[in-house]
């Protein structure tokens, strides 16, 4: 049967520091793989040597998410050539190639697993990687491989073929068909069947230690099937399924621990390490409890092997078959049960305790052995297997609540075990009220007894008569709350749900029915809500959702809503090292309750919510920050101005933070104002439209000028011909009459010379230098920007400050008056409401100097800026009026709006 083939890296073209090709020999969730040197030459080559001559059936490559080769070629050889001598390179035989996706569809965030089925024999495999796919992340033109997997079987089939033929002959003789569809997908089915445990995806998502245990248990399962121990095989199958979930979770923990260590968040790394150790210890105890982890697994090292995995069906690696434990032989008809805690299995165990045999519980480890193992580093500890001494009765060690088994224990009868001295001291008050039997059920190590105790307590409270003395009712309530608080911490889903059902009944039915008052309701909430909030950070997504939904439902109970207690728990500041799930659930719960309760008479205040939300903006978890933004926007929609007091001013420095930029743009949308992006788009469109309009006007003026020039040329030619005809009769008089028109002829050819195109003033001093001086100091239609000293039209000063000025980032636009205001002054400007509202452009123009509206159109601008009763804030106009120059023949050009017509040039 094909299986995973170990290999070593013989050579490679090169590698980047820290990413050697030898990384490909390890398959684990945290491996980095091989990476080529920066700006390397292509193609790049890697040569692998398998541990023996093999027949390769399947090759698997796990590509990098963005350092992706466009094509990978495969070559195989039976012997290693002189690799660095090109003339011997033909010893490798080409198998083919595969093309890798450029990963653009996923945004270079996913890794491609490419599987290739081949049929080739050899011991050396060469991979040739060609030019990389170009993307924005691959700045050094590198290629990389995260992992390589080779699946095949030994190349010498003579012995195996003989054994297989002999087995087929025997099967045919006894009428047994090895190709039975019922055996499909098993080791006794198809000979070319590849186990999912040998697939690369299995190793890359599994904790390496757990993956090795799964492989050992899979071997036992196949042996049990061959020996027809089907009950034991069923038990192993369930164990393998649950262990795969365990391995995936431990793999995630390991990745999170590595990431936290790289980010120097050592508190989180330590927390993940402890979480892994506790979880792994609990799982191994369950393996021991069900006799699935023995001394052989402890003796065999669980390091990642570099040799092919030994298969029990291989002819050259025959091993004696392992028989299942004796306890499983005598219980063939017993149904299989999940061996791990309840949260690892899809359903709770349904087998009754009396079906379990007492000899399945292993003895507790010797204290000296436990101390010796704990002294070792965690990674060097052997698996916690336990030898079962023959003839010694097994006694289950006492465990804490966090480590208890969730399946019914072996040797448990129909009654729960008696309370220990510690439990009696702890629950003495509850025992006095409820009795020892019920409390013992709530403290039992068997989850079904704990659930039954809560259901019995529920029934007892419901049946309490109305005439019972208040002191007895209060004592019964306090004892029930004590057991509810303990059951809320339970890791078994049915027990947890039973506790919530009991708590709901106490608050909504028991207390109102007996009129115990608000003090008892407050006692219930105070004792249970902190524990419920802790359960919102549970590792099980289902339990997190159940806990969050119940808290939301509980806050809306009319008995609890009037107390306004739950909001005060939700707005307590988040700790920096708070678990991710807990912080995320707190924020989501706060956002939902704010929508349900609001801030009026609900216990939520603007001050408490905003302090909590602003603090959450700095949290390390993205989901927490995103929810905090949503909460602040909801608060702004209700309260507007008070919310701004908790945030920095809306300026460039604040907008560099993406969260604050999102908030300020959200505020603009709530107020109906355009966002910065929309304002920039509008300004860009307006600028383009203005430039287009100017180009069209210039084109029209140039056409008019050309027409005038042609007309004037015709007039001059006609006059010349008439003067020549009349010279013969009246030469002297005709000379006197023809002389005056000659002066304007020269001016007509250059009607735009010596003219300011903005204000219409004409002067002989308006040469190129003279016009520049006029624009810079005297033109009444222009002004100088105080921030960049550029000369601009007064009509477009606001647009210049917002889009063209060197300090445009320091200006914002008032949504009321539409003028440019410094961003530092914009909030106070908006709150003051001193500016007069601007009218639409079609109805009125807006002067940026005097801040007044006047008639629309271009001519209105000249009248406003140049007229005697025009803009009083135009400094150039007031300067001209103070000089009071003597009137000249050209003064009418200063006050008359400039326009172009043929009469001006005639």
XYZ file of C-alpha atoms in Angstrom, residues 59 66 110 147 160 207 258 290 292 336 398 405 435 453 497 509 518 593 600 608 620 685 701 791 897:
25
model
C 3.796 14.112 -5.346
C 3.087 35.167 -2.921
C -3.934 31.578 0.314
C 6.426 21.751 1.963
C 5.125 -8.718 -1.737
C 0.092 19.060 15.953
C 4.808 31.633 17.584
C -9.632 4.293 27.839
C -5.497 3.783 24.264
C -18.610 2.730 21.391
C -9.127 12.368 42.076
C -14.023 13.293 32.378
C -29.855 17.867 51.158
C -29.306 17.482 39.926
C -27.677 24.897 29.362
C -40.825 33.048 37.885
C -35.406 43.378 44.122
C -27.500 45.968 24.079
C -31.853 56.856 28.517
C -19.067 55.332 30.289
C -4.732 44.527 19.556
C -14.563 67.544 -11.486
C -11.410 84.427 -28.628
C -1.359 85.206 -7.924
C -16.432 95.292 -18.299
